[in-house]
Amino acid sequence: MYNPNRFSKLLARYAFHIRYLSRTASGPVRVRFAPSPTGEMHIGGLRTALYNYFYARQNSGRFILRLEDTDQSRLVPGAAAQIQDDLAWLGLRIDEGPQIGGPHAPYTQSERLHIYAKYIHQLLKSGHAYYCFCTEKRLDLLRKEAIRNRQIAKYDNRCRTLKHDEANMRINKGDPCCIRFKLNGDDDCASFDDLIYGKIKYDIRLNEGDPIIVKSDGFPTYHIANVIDDHLMEISHVLRGVEWQISTTKHLMIYKAFGWKPPIFGHLPLLVDANGNKLSKRNKDTRLGQYRQDGIFPNALINFVTTSGGGFIDDIDRGIKPKSYNMSQLILRFNIGAIKSSPGKFDLDRLLEYNRLELENLVKDENSRLNLVKSLQVMVKQHFMGKTDNLLQLHNEHVDMIVRWSLNRITKLSDLLQEEYQYLWCIPDVNIENFDESDIEIVRLFCHALENKQIYLNKQAINRYLQKLAGDYNYKFPALMKLIRQVLSGLQTGPSVADMLIILGKDNSLLRLRMFVEKSEAKMKRSTWGSGNMK
Ligand code: GLU
């Protein structure tokens, strides 16, 4: 419903963004996704990547991937490759990055150490940075004392006053040391305009001592490498998670020390689960790999993220049925000014609904359906391999038929691997001991009718035929349904026999019926011979 109050608030908000963007942005839009390869990508990282991508594409800008791997102790082997593979799976085209290269290569921080060294040297020379020889033991004592005195635990900047000569002497002696940045920026650096949050005031100097910019292992820390790279790579807008917001004033001081113009900063709001708890890397079910493995489609995941991450007018909120938009539509619909600072709630049920919508889209398209068929064949083989000795029925027409039939029944392809659907793929193991001569006979008759095209494979014709068969043969109709269901699927209860016959198709159904008859006949023969021998 139209709400004038809400509208004027929105208008004021847009006006702020338009004013702000036109005041500060100059030159082309260049944004980056800068993950640390310390593990798998999660929903938070995905949102950051995606929103940077939307922003780049909407403004004919460049989307850059930079791997921030300077914290060697937290690196996870394979994570960098996995992140790049995930981005490719999502369909995000990288304009500059570790694999594709670009004018500011290399795009992996551990390959840029010589570049950082040059700039850090500059900071040392200009007096914005200094060597620090404080031991872990001393820092620990400082921490403990601060806690005892109920003060904020922070470094007391002692080595700031160390004379050059003394520092050099200790370096030559081989004393372990790090390099710290002097948090000296003026008050200008204690606040900034956040594209999403508005004015942010945070004087880092009140809460932190001078930060380390080069660790004792010689590697630069995140803060310095991040600022140097954003500057050298000509990043125009930094869009990143709100957890980095308190670092921004520190970064502004570094920009100031170099005399560089900072980019525009926008922090994306916190993401919470349905109970309002912060989504973190510890939430197992927010791993991208898990979604991929579960058969969530990339476009479903993308649409889902846009409904919770802000920046889009929510169809559900407007009372419109949710729709799965394609990438170009999402780029057009994205509105950075509409991102709210309140936390985005992830409702996982919505994800499944988007997956169902996407499945519908994919099934409608001939080529995409063919791909679905192929992936399903692989999934079924992998899933049932070793679990059953029974034959898997996976020929193309059969799988294609199942894919079409499954719409409105499932939300993801992997649902078709559940036990209730096993009969679609596997010829069931029916225990023939449970059946007598009359059961076998009636199956034989049904099989014969099906073979001789006496039954059309439609619901009405099948039911009519089975009713007549039960009547002619003096067999209870419900018992006949149960019998055929068991022969076809191994299930005691489940979908109607007509549904099963239709989805399995004539050939697959006949194969199952015949196998049952043949096995039962063989058993009968064995038992007749057996009793003959006894005589
Ligand atoms: N490497 C940081 C991360 O993994 C990136 C922070 C930033 O975008 O500045 O979140």
Coordinates of C-alpha atoms and ligand atoms in Angstrom, one line a residue:
M1 CA 0.0 0.0 0.0
Y2 CA 1.2 3.6 -0.7
N3 CA 2.7 5.0 2.4
P4 CA 3.5 8.7 2.0
N5 CA 5.7 8.7 5.1
R6 CA 7.8 5.8 3.8
F7 CA 8.0 7.4 0.4
S8 CA 9.4 10.6 1.6
K9 CA 11.9 8.8 3.7
L10 CA 13.0 6.8 0.6
L11 CA 13.2 10.0 -1.4
A12 CA 15.4 11.7 1.2
R13 CA 17.6 8.6 1.2
Y14 CA 18.0 8.6 -2.6
A15 CA 18.7 12.3 -2.6
F16 CA 21.5 11.7 -0.1
H17 CA 23.0 9.0 -2.3
I18 CA 22.7 11.0 -5.5
R19 CA 24.3 14.0 -3.8
Y20 CA 27.0 11.9 -2.3
L21 CA 27.8 9.8 -5.3
S22 CA 28.0 12.8 -7.6
R23 CA 30.2 14.7 -5.1
T24 CA 32.7 12.1 -4.5
A25 CA 32.8 9.7 -7.5
S26 CA 35.0 10.6 -10.3
G27 CA 36.3 8.4 -13.1
P28 CA 35.0 4.9 -14.0
V29 CA 33.5 2.6 -11.4
R30 CA 36.0 0.0 -10.4
V31 CA 35.0 -2.4 -7.6
R32 CA 36.6 -5.4 -6.1
F33 CA 35.8 -8.6 -4.3
A34 CA 38.7 -9.3 -2.0
P35 CA 38.3 -12.6 -0.2
S36 CA 40.9 -14.2 2.0
P37 CA 41.4 -17.8 1.0
T38 CA 40.9 -19.1 4.5
G39 CA 38.1 -21.4 3.8
E40 CA 35.0 -21.9 1.7
M41 CA 32.9 -19.1 0.5
H42 CA 29.8 -18.4 2.6
I43 CA 26.6 -16.6 2.0
G44 CA 28.1 -13.3 3.4
G45 CA 31.0 -13.4 0.9
L46 CA 28.6 -14.3 -1.8
R47 CA 26.5 -11.2 -1.1
T48 CA 29.6 -9.0 -1.1
A49 CA 30.8 -10.5 -4.4
L50 CA 27.3 -10.2 -6.0
Y51 CA 26.6 -6.6 -5.0
N52 CA 30.0 -5.5 -6.2
Y53 CA 29.2 -7.3 -9.4
F54 CA 25.8 -5.7 -9.8
Y55 CA 27.3 -2.3 -9.1
A56 CA 30.1 -2.8 -11.6
R57 CA 27.8 -4.0 -14.4
Q58 CA 25.1 -1.3 -13.7
N59 CA 27.7 1.4 -14.1
S60 CA 29.7 -0.1 -17.0
G61 CA 32.5 -0.5 -14.6
R62 CA 35.0 -3.3 -13.8
F63 CA 34.7 -6.1 -11.4
I64 CA 38.0 -7.1 -9.9
L65 CA 38.9 -10.2 -8.0
R66 CA 41.8 -9.9 -5.5
L67 CA 43.0 -12.7 -3.3
E68 CA 44.0 -11.4 0.1
D69 CA 46.4 -14.1 1.3
T70 CA 48.9 -12.2 3.5
D71 CA 47.9 -14.0 6.7
Q72 CA 49.8 -17.2 5.9
S73 CA 48.9 -18.9 9.1
R74 CA 45.2 -19.0 8.1
L75 CA 45.5 -20.1 4.5
V76 CA 43.6 -23.2 3.6
P77 CA 45.0 -25.2 0.7
G78 CA 42.7 -25.2 -2.3
A79 CA 40.5 -22.4 -1.0
A80 CA 41.7 -19.8 -3.6
A81 CA 40.9 -22.2 -6.4
Q82 CA 37.5 -23.1 -4.9
I83 CA 36.5 -19.4 -4.5
Q84 CA 37.3 -18.8 -8.2
D85 CA 35.4 -21.9 -9.2
D86 CA 32.4 -20.8 -7.1
L87 CA 32.4 -17.4 -8.8
A88 CA 32.5 -19.0 -12.2
W89 CA 29.6 -21.4 -11.2
L90 CA 27.6 -18.3 -10.2
G91 CA 28.3 -16.8 -13.6
L92 CA 30.1 -13.7 -12.3
R93 CA 32.4 -12.6 -15.0
I94 CA 35.7 -11.3 -13.6
D95 CA 37.3 -8.4 -15.5
E96 CA 40.6 -8.5 -13.8
G97 CA 41.9 -11.1 -11.4
P98 CA 44.5 -13.8 -10.6
Q99 CA 43.5 -16.1 -13.5
I100 CA 42.6 -13.5 -16.2
G101 CA 45.3 -11.0 -15.3
G102 CA 44.8 -7.3 -16.0
P103 CA 46.6 -3.9 -15.9
H104 CA 47.4 -4.1 -12.2
A105 CA 48.5 -7.8 -12.1
P106 CA 49.4 -9.7 -10.0
Y107 CA 46.0 -9.9 -8.2
T108 CA 47.2 -12.2 -5.4
Q109 CA 48.6 -10.3 -2.5
S110 CA 51.4 -12.8 -1.7
E111 CA 52.8 -12.1 -5.1
R112 CA 52.8 -8.4 -4.5
L113 CA 55.2 -8.3 -1.5
H114 CA 57.8 -6.2 -3.4
I115 CA 55.2 -3.6 -4.1
Y116 CA 54.2 -3.3 -0.4
A117 CA 57.8 -3.2 0.6
K118 CA 58.3 -0.1 -1.5
Y119 CA 55.3 1.8 0.0
I120 CA 56.1 0.7 3.6
H121 CA 59.6 2.0 3.1
Q122 CA 58.0 5.3 2.1
L123 CA 55.9 5.4 5.3
L124 CA 59.0 4.7 7.4
K125 CA 60.9 7.4 5.7
S126 CA 58.1 10.0 6.1
G127 CA 57.8 9.1 9.8
H128 CA 54.3 7.6 9.5
A129 CA 55.6 4.2 10.5
Y130 CA 58.2 2.8 12.9
Y131 CA 59.9 -0.4 13.9
C132 CA 58.6 -2.0 17.1
F133 CA 60.6 -4.4 19.2
C134 CA 58.1 -5.0 22.0
T135 CA 58.0 -8.7 22.9
E136 CA 54.9 -10.8 23.1
K137 CA 55.6 -11.0 26.8
R138 CA 55.5 -7.2 27.2
L139 CA 52.3 -6.9 25.2
D140 CA 50.7 -9.5 27.3
L141 CA 51.6 -7.7 30.5
L142 CA 50.1 -4.5 29.0
R143 CA 46.9 -6.3 28.3
K144 CA 46.7 -7.8 31.7
E145 CA 47.4 -4.5 33.4
A146 CA 44.7 -2.8 31.3
I147 CA 42.2 -5.4 32.3
R148 CA 43.1 -5.0 35.9
N149 CA 42.6 -1.3 35.7
R150 CA 39.4 -1.7 33.7
Q151 CA 40.9 0.1 30.8
I152 CA 40.8 -0.6 27.1
A153 CA 43.6 -3.0 26.3
K154 CA 45.7 -1.3 23.6
Y155 CA 49.3 -0.9 22.7
D156 CA 51.0 2.0 24.4
N157 CA 52.9 3.1 21.3
R158 CA 56.2 2.9 23.2
C159 CA 58.5 2.2 20.2
R160 CA 57.2 5.4 18.5
T161 CA 59.9 7.3 20.4
L162 CA 62.8 4.9 19.6
K163 CA 65.7 6.7 17.9
H164 CA 66.6 5.8 14.3
D165 CA 70.1 4.7 15.2
E166 CA 68.9 2.4 18.0
A167 CA 66.3 0.8 15.8
N168 CA 68.9 0.2 13.1
M169 CA 71.3 -1.3 15.6
R170 CA 68.6 -3.7 16.9
I171 CA 67.6 -4.7 13.4
N172 CA 71.3 -5.4 12.5
K173 CA 71.6 -7.4 15.7
G174 CA 68.7 -9.5 14.4
D175 CA 66.2 -8.6 17.1
P176 CA 62.7 -9.7 16.1
C177 CA 60.5 -6.7 15.2
C178 CA 57.4 -5.6 13.4
I179 CA 56.5 -2.3 11.8
R180 CA 53.6 -0.2 13.1
F181 CA 51.7 2.6 11.6
K182 CA 51.3 5.8 13.6
L183 CA 47.6 6.5 14.1
N184 CA 48.2 10.2 13.7
G185 CA 45.6 11.3 11.2
D186 CA 43.7 14.4 12.1
D187 CA 40.1 14.5 13.1
D188 CA 39.1 14.3 9.5
C189 CA 40.0 10.7 9.6
A190 CA 37.8 9.9 12.6
S191 CA 34.6 10.0 10.6
F192 CA 33.4 9.3 7.0
D193 CA 30.3 9.1 4.9
D194 CA 29.2 5.6 4.5
L195 CA 27.2 5.0 1.3
I196 CA 24.8 2.8 3.2
Y197 CA 25.0 4.0 6.9
G198 CA 25.5 7.7 6.4
K199 CA 27.9 9.6 8.7
I200 CA 30.1 7.2 10.7
K201 CA 32.1 8.6 13.5
Y202 CA 34.8 6.3 15.0
D203 CA 38.0 7.6 16.4
I204 CA 40.1 4.5 16.2
R205 CA 42.8 6.1 18.4
L206 CA 40.6 5.9 21.4
N207 CA 40.3 2.1 21.1
E208 CA 43.5 0.9 19.5
G209 CA 47.2 1.5 19.7
D210 CA 49.3 1.9 16.6
P211 CA 48.5 -1.1 14.4
I212 CA 51.0 -3.5 13.0
I213 CA 51.4 -3.2 9.3
V214 CA 54.3 -5.6 8.8
K215 CA 54.4 -8.7 11.0
S216 CA 57.6 -10.2 12.4
D217 CA 57.4 -12.9 9.6
G218 CA 57.9 -10.0 7.1
F219 CA 54.3 -10.3 5.7
P220 CA 52.2 -7.2 5.6
T221 CA 48.9 -7.2 7.5
Y222 CA 45.5 -7.0 5.9
H223 CA 45.1 -3.2 6.5
I224 CA 48.1 -2.0 4.7
A225 CA 48.0 -4.4 1.8
N226 CA 44.3 -3.6 1.4
V227 CA 44.8 0.1 1.2
I228 CA 47.9 0.0 -1.1
D229 CA 46.1 -2.3 -3.5
D230 CA 42.8 -0.4 -3.5
H231 CA 44.8 2.7 -4.4
L232 CA 47.0 1.1 -7.0
M233 CA 44.1 -0.8 -8.5
E234 CA 42.2 2.4 -8.8
I235 CA 39.2 1.1 -6.8
S236 CA 36.4 3.7 -6.9
H237 CA 34.0 2.1 -4.4
V238 CA 34.7 -0.3 -1.6
L239 CA 31.6 -2.3 -0.9
R240 CA 32.2 -4.8 1.9
G241 CA 30.7 -6.4 5.0
V242 CA 29.8 -4.1 7.9
E243 CA 32.3 -6.0 10.1
W244 CA 35.0 -4.0 8.3
Q245 CA 33.4 -0.6 9.1
I246 CA 35.5 0.0 12.3
S247 CA 38.6 -0.5 10.2
T248 CA 37.7 2.2 7.8
T249 CA 38.9 5.2 9.8
K250 CA 42.2 3.4 10.3
H251 CA 42.4 2.9 6.5
L252 CA 41.6 6.6 6.0
M253 CA 44.6 7.5 8.1
I254 CA 46.8 5.4 5.9
Y255 CA 45.4 7.1 2.8
K256 CA 46.1 10.4 4.4
A257 CA 49.7 9.4 5.3
F258 CA 50.3 8.5 1.6
G259 CA 48.5 11.6 0.4
W260 CA 46.1 9.5 -1.6
K261 CA 42.4 10.1 -2.3
P262 CA 40.4 7.3 -0.6
P263 CA 37.6 5.5 -2.5
I264 CA 34.0 5.7 -1.5
F265 CA 33.1 3.3 1.2
G266 CA 29.8 1.4 1.6
H267 CA 29.3 -1.3 4.2
L268 CA 26.8 -4.0 3.6
P269 CA 24.5 -4.8 6.7
L270 CA 24.8 -7.7 8.9
L271 CA 23.2 -11.0 7.9
V272 CA 21.1 -12.9 10.4
D273 CA 19.3 -16.2 10.4
A274 CA 15.6 -16.7 11.0
N275 CA 16.1 -16.3 14.8
G276 CA 18.0 -13.1 14.4
N277 CA 21.4 -14.6 15.2
K278 CA 24.4 -13.4 13.2
L279 CA 25.2 -15.6 10.2
S280 CA 28.8 -16.6 10.5
K281 CA 31.2 -18.9 8.9
R282 CA 30.3 -21.3 11.7
N283 CA 26.8 -21.7 10.3
K284 CA 27.4 -24.9 8.3
D285 CA 24.4 -24.5 6.1
T286 CA 25.5 -21.2 4.6
R287 CA 28.5 -22.7 2.8
L288 CA 28.3 -22.3 -0.9
G289 CA 29.7 -25.8 -1.5
Q290 CA 26.9 -27.2 0.5
Y291 CA 24.3 -25.5 -1.7
R292 CA 26.1 -26.7 -4.8
Q293 CA 26.2 -30.2 -3.5
D294 CA 22.5 -30.1 -2.5
G295 CA 21.6 -29.1 -6.0
I296 CA 20.7 -25.5 -5.5
F297 CA 20.9 -23.7 -8.8
P298 CA 23.2 -20.7 -9.0
N299 CA 20.5 -18.3 -10.2
A300 CA 18.2 -19.5 -7.3
L301 CA 20.9 -18.7 -4.8
I302 CA 21.5 -15.3 -6.4
N303 CA 17.8 -14.4 -6.3
F304 CA 17.6 -15.6 -2.7
V305 CA 20.5 -13.4 -1.6
T306 CA 19.0 -10.4 -3.2
T307 CA 15.8 -10.8 -1.2
S308 CA 17.6 -10.7 2.1
G309 CA 20.7 -8.6 1.4
G310 CA 18.8 -5.3 0.6
G311 CA 19.0 -3.2 -2.5
F312 CA 16.0 -4.7 -4.2
I313 CA 12.3 -4.0 -3.9
D314 CA 11.0 -7.2 -2.5
D315 CA 8.2 -8.8 -4.5
I316 CA 6.9 -10.7 -1.5
D317 CA 6.7 -7.5 0.6
R318 CA 4.7 -6.0 -2.2
G319 CA 2.3 -8.9 -2.2
I320 CA 3.6 -10.1 -5.6
K321 CA 4.4 -13.7 -6.2
P322 CA 8.2 -14.2 -6.1
K323 CA 9.8 -14.5 -9.5
S324 CA 13.2 -15.8 -10.5
Y325 CA 15.0 -13.0 -12.3
N326 CA 17.9 -13.5 -14.6
M327 CA 21.2 -11.7 -14.2
S328 CA 20.5 -8.8 -16.6
Q329 CA 17.2 -8.2 -14.9
L330 CA 18.8 -8.2 -11.5
I331 CA 21.5 -5.7 -12.6
L332 CA 18.8 -3.4 -13.8
R333 CA 16.7 -3.7 -10.6
F334 CA 19.7 -3.3 -8.2
N335 CA 19.6 0.0 -6.3
I336 CA 22.5 0.7 -4.0
G337 CA 20.6 3.5 -2.4
A338 CA 17.9 1.1 -1.3
I339 CA 20.2 -1.0 0.8
K340 CA 19.1 -0.5 4.4
S341 CA 21.5 -0.6 7.4
S342 CA 19.2 -2.9 9.3
P343 CA 20.2 -6.6 9.3
G344 CA 19.1 -8.8 6.4
K345 CA 17.3 -11.9 7.4
F346 CA 17.9 -15.1 5.6
D347 CA 14.9 -17.3 5.5
L348 CA 16.1 -20.6 4.1
D349 CA 12.6 -21.7 3.1
R350 CA 12.7 -18.9 0.5
L351 CA 15.8 -20.4 -1.0
L352 CA 13.9 -23.6 -1.8
E353 CA 11.1 -21.6 -3.3
Y354 CA 13.5 -19.8 -5.6
N355 CA 15.1 -23.1 -6.5
R356 CA 11.7 -24.5 -7.5
L357 CA 11.0 -21.4 -9.6
E358 CA 14.4 -21.8 -11.3
L359 CA 13.7 -25.5 -11.9
E360 CA 10.5 -24.4 -13.6
N361 CA 12.5 -22.0 -15.9
L362 CA 15.1 -24.6 -16.7
V363 CA 12.6 -27.3 -17.5
K364 CA 10.8 -25.0 -20.0
D365 CA 14.0 -24.5 -22.0
E366 CA 15.0 -27.4 -24.2
N367 CA 18.8 -27.0 -23.8
S368 CA 18.7 -26.4 -20.0
R369 CA 16.4 -29.4 -19.6
L370 CA 19.0 -31.5 -21.4
N371 CA 21.6 -30.3 -19.0
L372 CA 19.3 -31.2 -16.1
V373 CA 18.9 -34.7 -17.5
K374 CA 22.6 -35.1 -17.8
S375 CA 23.3 -33.9 -14.2
L376 CA 20.5 -36.1 -12.8
Q377 CA 22.0 -39.1 -14.6
V378 CA 25.3 -38.4 -12.9
M379 CA 23.8 -37.7 -9.5
V380 CA 21.7 -40.9 -9.6
K381 CA 24.7 -43.0 -10.6
Q382 CA 26.9 -41.6 -7.9
H383 CA 24.2 -41.8 -5.3
F384 CA 23.1 -45.4 -5.9
M385 CA 26.5 -46.8 -6.8
G386 CA 27.3 -49.4 -4.3
K387 CA 24.0 -49.0 -2.5
T388 CA 22.1 -51.3 -4.8
D389 CA 23.0 -54.1 -7.1
N390 CA 19.8 -53.5 -9.0
L391 CA 19.7 -52.2 -12.4
L392 CA 19.5 -48.4 -12.8
Q393 CA 17.0 -47.1 -15.4
L394 CA 18.6 -44.0 -16.7
H395 CA 18.0 -43.7 -20.4
N396 CA 17.5 -40.2 -21.7
E397 CA 13.8 -40.2 -22.5
H398 CA 13.0 -41.8 -19.1
V399 CA 15.0 -39.2 -17.2
D400 CA 13.6 -36.4 -19.3
M401 CA 10.1 -37.5 -18.5
I402 CA 10.9 -37.6 -14.8
V403 CA 12.4 -34.1 -14.8
R404 CA 9.1 -32.8 -16.3
W405 CA 7.0 -34.8 -14.0
S406 CA 8.9 -33.7 -11.0
L407 CA 7.9 -30.0 -11.2
N408 CA 5.7 -29.0 -8.3
R409 CA 6.8 -32.2 -6.5
I410 CA 10.3 -31.2 -5.7
T411 CA 12.4 -28.1 -5.0
K412 CA 15.8 -29.4 -6.0
L413 CA 17.0 -32.2 -8.2
S414 CA 18.6 -34.0 -5.3
D415 CA 15.1 -34.6 -3.8
L416 CA 14.8 -37.2 -6.5
L417 CA 17.4 -39.2 -4.7
Q418 CA 15.2 -39.7 -1.6
E419 CA 14.0 -43.1 -0.8
E420 CA 10.4 -42.4 -1.8
Y421 CA 11.7 -41.8 -5.4
Q422 CA 14.1 -44.6 -5.5
Y423 CA 11.7 -46.7 -7.6
L424 CA 12.1 -44.2 -10.4
W425 CA 15.6 -45.3 -11.0
C426 CA 16.1 -48.7 -9.5
I427 CA 14.3 -51.9 -10.4
P428 CA 13.0 -52.9 -6.9
D429 CA 13.9 -56.0 -5.0
V430 CA 10.5 -57.7 -4.6
N431 CA 10.4 -60.6 -2.1
I432 CA 8.7 -63.2 -4.2
E433 CA 8.2 -65.5 -1.2
N434 CA 5.2 -63.3 -0.2
F435 CA 3.1 -64.1 -3.3
D436 CA 1.1 -67.1 -4.4
E437 CA 0.0 -68.5 -7.7
S438 CA -3.0 -66.2 -8.1
D439 CA -0.9 -63.1 -7.5
I440 CA 1.5 -64.2 -10.2
E441 CA -1.3 -65.0 -12.6
I442 CA -2.9 -61.7 -12.3
V443 CA 0.4 -59.9 -12.8
R444 CA 1.0 -62.1 -15.8
L445 CA -2.4 -61.0 -17.3
F446 CA -1.7 -57.4 -16.6
C447 CA 1.7 -57.7 -18.2
H448 CA 0.1 -59.3 -21.2
A449 CA -2.5 -56.6 -21.6
L450 CA 0.2 -53.9 -21.4
E451 CA 2.3 -55.7 -24.0
N452 CA -0.5 -56.0 -26.4
K453 CA -1.5 -52.4 -26.1
Q454 CA -4.8 -53.2 -24.5
I455 CA -4.3 -50.3 -22.1
Y456 CA -3.6 -46.7 -22.9
L457 CA -1.2 -45.1 -20.5
N458 CA -3.6 -42.6 -19.0
K459 CA -5.0 -42.5 -15.5
Q460 CA -8.6 -43.3 -16.5
A461 CA -7.8 -46.2 -18.8
I462 CA -5.4 -47.8 -16.4
N463 CA -7.9 -47.6 -13.5
R464 CA -10.7 -48.9 -15.6
Y465 CA -8.7 -51.8 -16.8
L466 CA -7.4 -52.8 -13.4
Q467 CA -10.9 -52.6 -12.0
K468 CA -12.2 -54.9 -14.7
L469 CA -9.3 -57.3 -14.2
A470 CA -9.9 -57.5 -10.5
G471 CA -13.6 -58.1 -11.1
D472 CA -13.0 -60.8 -13.8
Y473 CA -10.5 -62.5 -11.7
N474 CA -12.3 -62.2 -8.4
Y475 CA -9.4 -60.4 -6.9
K476 CA -10.0 -57.5 -4.5
F477 CA -9.3 -54.2 -6.2
P478 CA -7.3 -52.6 -3.4
A479 CA -5.2 -55.7 -3.0
L480 CA -4.5 -55.7 -6.8
M481 CA -3.4 -52.1 -6.5
K482 CA -1.1 -52.9 -3.7
L483 CA 0.3 -55.9 -5.5
I484 CA 1.1 -53.9 -8.7
R485 CA 2.5 -51.1 -6.7
Q486 CA 4.9 -53.4 -4.9
V487 CA 6.0 -55.1 -8.2
L488 CA 6.6 -51.7 -9.8
S489 CA 8.3 -49.9 -6.9
G490 CA 8.9 -52.2 -3.9
L491 CA 6.7 -49.8 -2.0
Q492 CA 3.7 -50.8 0.2
T493 CA 2.2 -47.3 0.0
G494 CA 2.9 -44.4 -2.2
P495 CA 1.7 -42.8 -5.4
S496 CA -1.2 -44.4 -7.3
V497 CA -0.4 -47.3 -9.6
A498 CA -1.6 -45.2 -12.5
D499 CA 0.8 -42.4 -11.6
M500 CA 3.6 -44.9 -11.3
L501 CA 2.9 -46.6 -14.7
I502 CA 2.7 -43.2 -16.4
I503 CA 6.0 -41.9 -15.0
L504 CA 7.8 -45.2 -15.4
G505 CA 6.5 -45.5 -19.0
K506 CA 5.5 -48.7 -20.7
D507 CA 8.9 -50.3 -21.3
N508 CA 10.2 -49.7 -17.8
S509 CA 7.0 -50.9 -16.3
L510 CA 6.9 -54.0 -18.5
L511 CA 10.5 -54.8 -17.6
R512 CA 9.6 -54.8 -13.9
L513 CA 6.4 -56.8 -14.3
R514 CA 8.1 -59.4 -16.5
M515 CA 11.0 -59.8 -14.1
F516 CA 8.6 -60.4 -11.3
V517 CA 6.7 -63.1 -13.3
E518 CA 9.9 -64.8 -14.4
K519 CA 11.4 -64.8 -11.0
S520 CA 8.2 -66.2 -9.5
E521 CA 7.9 -68.9 -12.2
A522 CA 11.4 -70.0 -11.6
K523 CA 10.8 -70.2 -7.9
M524 CA 7.6 -72.3 -8.5
K525 CA 9.5 -74.6 -10.8
R526 CA 12.2 -75.0 -8.2
S527 CA 9.8 -75.8 -5.5
T528 CA 7.8 -78.4 -7.7
W529 CA 11.1 -80.1 -8.5
G530 CA 12.1 -80.0 -4.9
S531 CA 8.9 -81.6 -3.8
G532 CA 9.2 -84.2 -6.7
N533 CA 12.6 -85.2 -5.5
M534 CA 11.3 -85.7 -2.0
K535 CA 8.8 -88.3 -3.2
Ligands
GLU1 N1 40.0 -9.9 2.9 C1 38.8 -9.3 3.5 C2 37.8 -10.4 3.7 O1 38.1 -11.5 3.5 C3 38.3 -8.2 2.6 C4 37.8 -7.0 3.3 C5 37.6 -5.9 2.3 O2 36.8 -6.1 1.4 O3 38.2 -4.9 2.5 O4 36.7 -10.2 4.1

